[in-house]
Amino acid sequence: MEWDETWVRQAMPLLSLISKGYFRSDVQGMEKVPDGGALLISNHSGGLLAFDVPLIAVAFADHFGPARPLYTLAHDILFQVGGGALLSKFGFLRAHPRNAVAALESGAATLVFPGGDWDVMRPSRDDATIDFGGRTGYIRTALQADVPIVPIVTIGAQETQWFLTRGEGLAKLLRLDKLLRIKGTPLSLGFPFGLTAGLPANVPLPSKMTTRVLDPIDIRAEFGTDPDIAEVDQMIRKHMQHALDDLARKRRFPVLG
């Protein structure tokens, strides 16, 4: 882990301008993140250009200060295309339970997106849907590190362009699922390239993004010393879905918010 406070401080003004100026981000409840190790889990949106990550990072730094580390688990492809050393300075880790547990046991807040590429490439019509694709490893990670889970939901990021399909068939045809562990190449419509299969990447629309941090969950306190993983996952997703439904009801117009 190579999180570098100096790099984070230097990057925050630009990230803040993007999140607050361009996307008009509204992050509610960041004070609910407890001190010490905590596993922050969130729905993931925005396709290949997922700006929900910097939105959460900026709000975290604003509330706790840039001296408190926030690690983020990321797909291998971000490290394979280069820039891995730079990403590490901003707290990005390869998405593996071992890395998450190490960060949590060091006392750091750690952000994971359980739905990963499955979630981030969902069609725009499912913007207000919590779907982790059946992945429950985040619960085992929290139990192993003995830390609370802090659910986070964001709406608006899937409106930065119009995502039509996940493109699972195309990913299989191109063998991206085997070569890069990518399960989809989302067909999306945006500006300036029109209809694309992920690349070239269209410029994200300035969609207003609203994020809500929910109450921490102590798994063992609520479910006992030997919790049922499926039951815990169902409860967490239910809480997140209720919060996302509430944000969706309050959203008056796509992109405008």
Tab-separated table of C-alpha atoms in Angstrom:
chain	number	residue	atom	x	y	z
A	1	MET	CA	0.000	0.000	0.000
A	2	GLU	CA	1.530	3.268	-1.161
A	3	TRP	CA	-1.113	5.857	-0.276
A	4	ASP	CA	0.594	9.256	-0.429
A	5	GLU	CA	-0.954	12.189	1.440
A	6	THR	CA	1.049	14.710	-0.612
A	7	TRP	CA	-0.338	13.414	-3.895
A	8	VAL	CA	-3.867	13.391	-2.486
A	9	ARG	CA	-3.593	17.010	-1.298
A	10	GLN	CA	-2.333	18.098	-4.723
A	11	ALA	CA	-5.123	16.294	-6.580
A	12	MET	CA	-8.033	17.364	-4.372
A	13	PRO	CA	-8.586	20.848	-5.872
A	14	LEU	CA	-9.054	19.386	-9.372
A	15	LEU	CA	-11.145	16.450	-8.149
A	16	SER	CA	-13.259	18.833	-6.090
A	17	LEU	CA	-13.823	21.069	-9.117
A	18	ILE	CA	-14.966	18.077	-11.178
A	19	SER	CA	-17.225	16.601	-8.512
A	20	LYS	CA	-18.747	19.783	-7.116
A	21	GLY	CA	-18.571	22.012	-10.179
A	22	TYR	CA	-19.244	19.688	-13.100
A	23	PHE	CA	-21.339	16.992	-11.435
A	24	ARG	CA	-22.823	19.213	-8.664
A	25	SER	CA	-22.297	16.363	-6.210
A	26	ASP	CA	-24.333	16.218	-3.019
A	27	VAL	CA	-22.906	13.747	-0.490
A	28	GLN	CA	-24.983	13.187	2.642
A	29	GLY	CA	-23.990	11.438	5.870
A	30	MET	CA	-20.209	11.107	5.547
A	31	GLU	CA	-19.992	11.678	9.316
A	32	LYS	CA	-21.446	8.178	9.766
A	33	VAL	CA	-18.139	6.566	8.750
A	34	PRO	CA	-16.583	5.461	12.064
A	35	ASP	CA	-12.980	5.928	13.111
A	36	GLY	CA	-10.514	3.171	12.280
A	37	GLY	CA	-11.012	0.375	9.798
A	38	ALA	CA	-14.369	0.372	8.017
A	39	LEU	CA	-15.500	-1.329	4.825
A	40	LEU	CA	-17.371	1.161	2.667
A	41	ILE	CA	-19.485	-0.579	0.024
A	42	SER	CA	-21.301	1.172	-2.791
A	43	ASN	CA	-23.214	0.658	-5.980
A	44	HIS	CA	-21.027	1.473	-8.984
A	45	SER	CA	-22.047	3.608	-11.950
A	46	GLY	CA	-20.713	5.400	-14.984
A	47	GLY	CA	-19.316	2.748	-17.308
A	48	LEU	CA	-15.616	2.962	-18.129
A	49	LEU	CA	-15.522	6.529	-16.761
A	50	ALA	CA	-16.975	5.946	-13.305
A	51	PHE	CA	-16.905	9.294	-11.515
A	52	ASP	CA	-18.667	8.043	-8.394
A	53	VAL	CA	-15.207	7.158	-7.048
A	54	PRO	CA	-13.769	10.715	-6.924
A	55	LEU	CA	-17.089	12.038	-5.615
A	56	ILE	CA	-16.847	9.800	-2.560
A	57	ALA	CA	-13.120	10.491	-2.175
A	58	VAL	CA	-13.622	14.273	-2.217
A	59	ALA	CA	-16.430	14.128	0.341
A	60	PHE	CA	-14.336	11.816	2.529
A	61	ALA	CA	-11.352	14.187	2.403
A	62	ASP	CA	-13.571	17.212	3.034
A	63	HIS	CA	-15.002	15.663	6.180
A	64	PHE	CA	-12.004	13.824	7.643
A	65	GLY	CA	-9.153	15.765	6.078
A	66	PRO	CA	-6.700	14.504	3.431
A	67	ALA	CA	-4.469	12.968	6.105
A	68	ARG	CA	-6.906	10.089	6.686
A	69	PRO	CA	-6.305	7.354	4.094
A	70	LEU	CA	-9.130	6.027	1.944
A	71	TYR	CA	-8.226	2.933	-0.047
A	72	THR	CA	-10.261	1.853	-3.068
A	73	LEU	CA	-10.296	-1.614	-4.609
A	74	ALA	CA	-10.104	-1.422	-8.409
A	75	HIS	CA	-10.288	-3.836	-11.333
A	76	ASP	CA	-6.974	-5.243	-12.598
A	77	ILE	CA	-7.423	-3.549	-15.972
A	78	LEU	CA	-6.713	-0.126	-14.420
A	79	PHE	CA	-3.274	-1.373	-13.471
A	80	GLN	CA	-2.703	-3.275	-16.712
A	81	VAL	CA	-3.151	-0.244	-18.958
A	82	GLY	CA	-0.434	1.642	-17.094
A	83	GLY	CA	-0.398	4.206	-14.337
A	84	GLY	CA	-0.496	1.618	-11.571
A	85	ALA	CA	2.183	3.389	-9.542
A	86	LEU	CA	0.266	6.670	-9.695
A	87	LEU	CA	-3.027	4.993	-8.825
A	88	SER	CA	-1.391	3.405	-5.799
A	89	LYS	CA	-0.440	6.845	-4.485
A	90	PHE	CA	-4.132	7.721	-4.477
A	91	GLY	CA	-4.969	4.585	-2.521
A	92	PHE	CA	-6.091	2.281	-5.329
A	93	LEU	CA	-5.496	-1.416	-4.686
A	94	ARG	CA	-6.011	-4.413	-6.927
A	95	ALA	CA	-9.403	-5.883	-6.130
A	96	HIS	CA	-8.458	-8.904	-4.029
A	97	PRO	CA	-9.692	-9.868	-0.530
A	98	ARG	CA	-6.108	-10.059	0.696
A	99	ASN	CA	-5.499	-6.403	-0.170
A	100	ALA	CA	-8.776	-5.300	1.364
A	101	VAL	CA	-8.133	-7.132	4.633
A	102	ALA	CA	-4.603	-5.694	4.865
A	103	ALA	CA	-5.901	-2.153	4.425
A	104	LEU	CA	-8.703	-2.650	6.931
A	105	GLU	CA	-6.431	-4.232	9.523
A	106	SER	CA	-4.112	-1.238	9.197
A	107	GLY	CA	-7.022	0.869	10.456
A	108	ALA	CA	-7.924	2.450	7.115
A	109	ALA	CA	-11.337	3.018	5.593
A	110	THR	CA	-11.566	0.936	2.432
A	111	LEU	CA	-14.023	1.414	-0.434
A	112	VAL	CA	-15.239	-1.545	-2.480
A	113	PHE	CA	-17.837	-1.925	-5.193
A	114	PRO	CA	-19.184	-5.468	-4.795
A	115	GLY	CA	-20.966	-5.379	-8.162
A	116	GLY	CA	-17.772	-4.321	-9.937
A	117	ASP	CA	-17.877	-4.414	-13.735
A	118	TRP	CA	-21.304	-6.088	-13.690
A	119	ASP	CA	-22.802	-3.155	-11.800
A	120	VAL	CA	-20.952	-0.279	-13.469
A	121	MET	CA	-22.065	-1.410	-16.934
A	122	ARG	CA	-25.767	-1.850	-16.156
A	123	PRO	CA	-28.285	-0.198	-18.538
A	124	SER	CA	-29.363	3.317	-17.620
A	125	ARG	CA	-32.919	2.095	-17.102
A	126	ASP	CA	-31.574	0.224	-14.050
A	127	ASP	CA	-29.873	3.302	-12.581
A	128	ALA	CA	-31.825	2.991	-9.327
A	129	THR	CA	-31.242	-0.746	-8.894
A	130	ILE	CA	-28.838	-2.392	-6.434
A	131	ASP	CA	-27.355	-5.415	-8.189
A	132	PHE	CA	-24.109	-6.988	-7.009
A	133	GLY	CA	-24.405	-9.879	-9.442
A	134	GLY	CA	-24.567	-12.378	-6.581
A	135	ARG	CA	-21.166	-11.364	-5.170
A	136	THR	CA	-20.921	-11.655	-1.386
A	137	GLY	CA	-17.165	-11.692	-0.775
A	138	TYR	CA	-17.332	-8.235	0.782
A	139	ILE	CA	-19.113	-9.724	3.807
A	140	ARG	CA	-16.379	-12.298	4.379
A	141	THR	CA	-13.801	-9.531	4.058
A	142	ALA	CA	-15.510	-7.463	6.762
A	143	LEU	CA	-15.789	-10.497	9.031
A	144	GLN	CA	-12.152	-11.474	8.551
A	145	ALA	CA	-10.939	-7.943	9.308
A	146	ASP	CA	-13.556	-7.572	12.069
A	147	VAL	CA	-14.761	-4.167	10.866
A	148	PRO	CA	-18.215	-2.646	10.285
A	149	ILE	CA	-19.744	-2.295	6.840
A	150	VAL	CA	-20.837	1.203	5.785
A	151	PRO	CA	-23.260	1.101	2.813
A	152	ILE	CA	-23.245	3.995	0.328
A	153	VAL	CA	-25.630	4.660	-2.550
A	154	THR	CA	-25.305	7.083	-5.464
A	155	ILE	CA	-27.790	8.107	-8.131
A	156	GLY	CA	-27.173	10.038	-11.333
A	157	ALA	CA	-23.880	8.539	-12.447
A	158	GLN	CA	-25.584	6.181	-14.896
A	159	GLU	CA	-27.021	9.236	-16.647
A	160	THR	CA	-23.624	10.560	-17.775
A	161	GLN	CA	-24.491	8.846	-21.053
A	162	TRP	CA	-27.235	6.496	-22.175
A	163	PHE	CA	-26.173	2.925	-21.435
A	164	LEU	CA	-28.182	0.545	-23.605
A	165	THR	CA	-26.844	-2.915	-22.749
A	166	ARG	CA	-24.028	-4.509	-20.777
A	167	GLY	CA	-22.611	-6.002	-23.952
A	168	GLU	CA	-21.986	-9.445	-22.448
A	169	GLY	CA	-22.219	-11.193	-25.810
A	170	LEU	CA	-19.678	-8.865	-27.402
A	171	ALA	CA	-17.272	-9.340	-24.483
A	172	LYS	CA	-17.439	-13.099	-24.941
A	173	LEU	CA	-17.022	-12.793	-28.710
A	174	LEU	CA	-13.868	-10.722	-28.198
A	175	ARG	CA	-12.779	-13.069	-25.387
A	176	LEU	CA	-12.450	-10.100	-23.034
A	177	ASP	CA	-13.979	-12.206	-20.268
A	178	LYS	CA	-10.979	-14.552	-20.567
A	179	LEU	CA	-8.212	-12.080	-21.418
A	180	LEU	CA	-9.084	-9.163	-19.137
A	181	ARG	CA	-11.769	-10.562	-16.789
A	182	ILE	CA	-14.256	-8.066	-18.255
A	183	LYS	CA	-17.770	-9.432	-18.475
A	184	GLY	CA	-19.198	-6.699	-20.682
A	185	THR	CA	-18.485	-3.994	-23.232
A	186	PRO	CA	-21.460	-1.683	-22.706
A	187	LEU	CA	-23.182	-0.235	-25.731
A	188	SER	CA	-23.789	3.407	-24.928
A	189	LEU	CA	-24.947	6.554	-26.660
A	190	GLY	CA	-23.271	9.877	-25.945
A	191	PHE	CA	-21.256	12.829	-27.215
A	192	PRO	CA	-19.182	13.214	-29.375
A	193	PHE	CA	-18.822	9.655	-30.708
A	194	GLY	CA	-22.467	8.615	-30.623
A	195	LEU	CA	-23.008	4.869	-30.291
A	196	THR	CA	-19.927	3.084	-28.933
A	197	ALA	CA	-18.983	-0.191	-27.248
A	198	GLY	CA	-17.147	1.449	-24.368
A	199	LEU	CA	-14.363	2.899	-26.527
A	200	PRO	CA	-13.844	5.520	-27.717
A	201	ALA	CA	-15.195	6.988	-24.513
A	202	ASN	CA	-17.817	9.694	-24.827
A	203	VAL	CA	-17.564	12.832	-22.713
A	204	PRO	CA	-19.721	12.302	-19.595
A	205	LEU	CA	-22.769	14.539	-19.385
A	206	PRO	CA	-22.789	16.857	-16.333
A	207	SER	CA	-25.339	14.739	-14.508
A	208	LYS	CA	-26.076	15.804	-10.950
A	209	MET	CA	-24.983	13.012	-8.607
A	210	THR	CA	-26.441	12.504	-5.173
A	211	THR	CA	-24.774	10.183	-2.665
A	212	ARG	CA	-26.028	8.990	0.715
A	213	VAL	CA	-23.943	7.253	3.386
A	214	LEU	CA	-26.014	4.859	5.517
A	215	ASP	CA	-25.591	3.727	9.108
A	216	PRO	CA	-22.686	1.333	9.822
A	217	ILE	CA	-23.545	-2.349	10.215
A	218	ASP	CA	-21.791	-4.530	12.788
A	219	ILE	CA	-22.410	-7.955	11.289
A	220	ARG	CA	-21.689	-10.068	14.357
A	221	ALA	CA	-23.652	-7.765	16.644
A	222	GLU	CA	-26.713	-8.068	14.404
A	223	PHE	CA	-26.398	-11.640	13.116
A	224	GLY	CA	-24.350	-13.487	15.730
A	225	THR	CA	-20.902	-15.028	15.702
A	226	ASP	CA	-21.665	-17.373	12.795
A	227	PRO	CA	-23.781	-15.251	10.434
A	228	ASP	CA	-25.499	-16.554	7.333
A	229	ILE	CA	-23.710	-14.785	4.469
A	230	ALA	CA	-26.746	-14.834	2.160
A	231	GLU	CA	-28.972	-13.394	4.873
A	232	VAL	CA	-26.523	-10.580	5.630
A	233	ASP	CA	-26.148	-9.775	1.927
A	234	GLN	CA	-29.917	-9.679	1.455
A	235	MET	CA	-30.363	-7.312	4.394
A	236	ILE	CA	-27.614	-4.953	3.252
A	237	ARG	CA	-28.890	-4.806	-0.323
A	238	LYS	CA	-32.417	-4.214	0.987
A	239	HIS	CA	-31.258	-1.239	3.066
A	240	MET	CA	-29.341	0.147	0.101
A	241	GLN	CA	-32.274	-0.335	-2.263
A	242	HIS	CA	-34.627	1.538	0.076
A	243	ALA	CA	-32.173	4.453	0.252
A	244	LEU	CA	-31.666	4.470	-3.512
A	245	ASP	CA	-35.433	4.363	-4.081
A	246	ASP	CA	-35.760	7.425	-1.858
A	247	LEU	CA	-33.106	9.304	-3.838
A	248	ALA	CA	-34.841	8.293	-7.086
A	249	ARG	CA	-38.194	9.625	-5.864
A	250	LYS	CA	-36.601	12.984	-5.110
A	251	ARG	CA	-34.894	13.193	-8.514
A	252	ARG	CA	-37.075	15.283	-10.782
A	253	PHE	CA	-35.279	15.145	-14.133
A	254	PRO	CA	-32.538	12.991	-15.694
A	255	VAL	CA	-29.111	14.708	-15.768
A	256	LEU	CA	-30.528	17.919	-14.268
A	257	GLY	CA	-31.320	16.193	-10.984
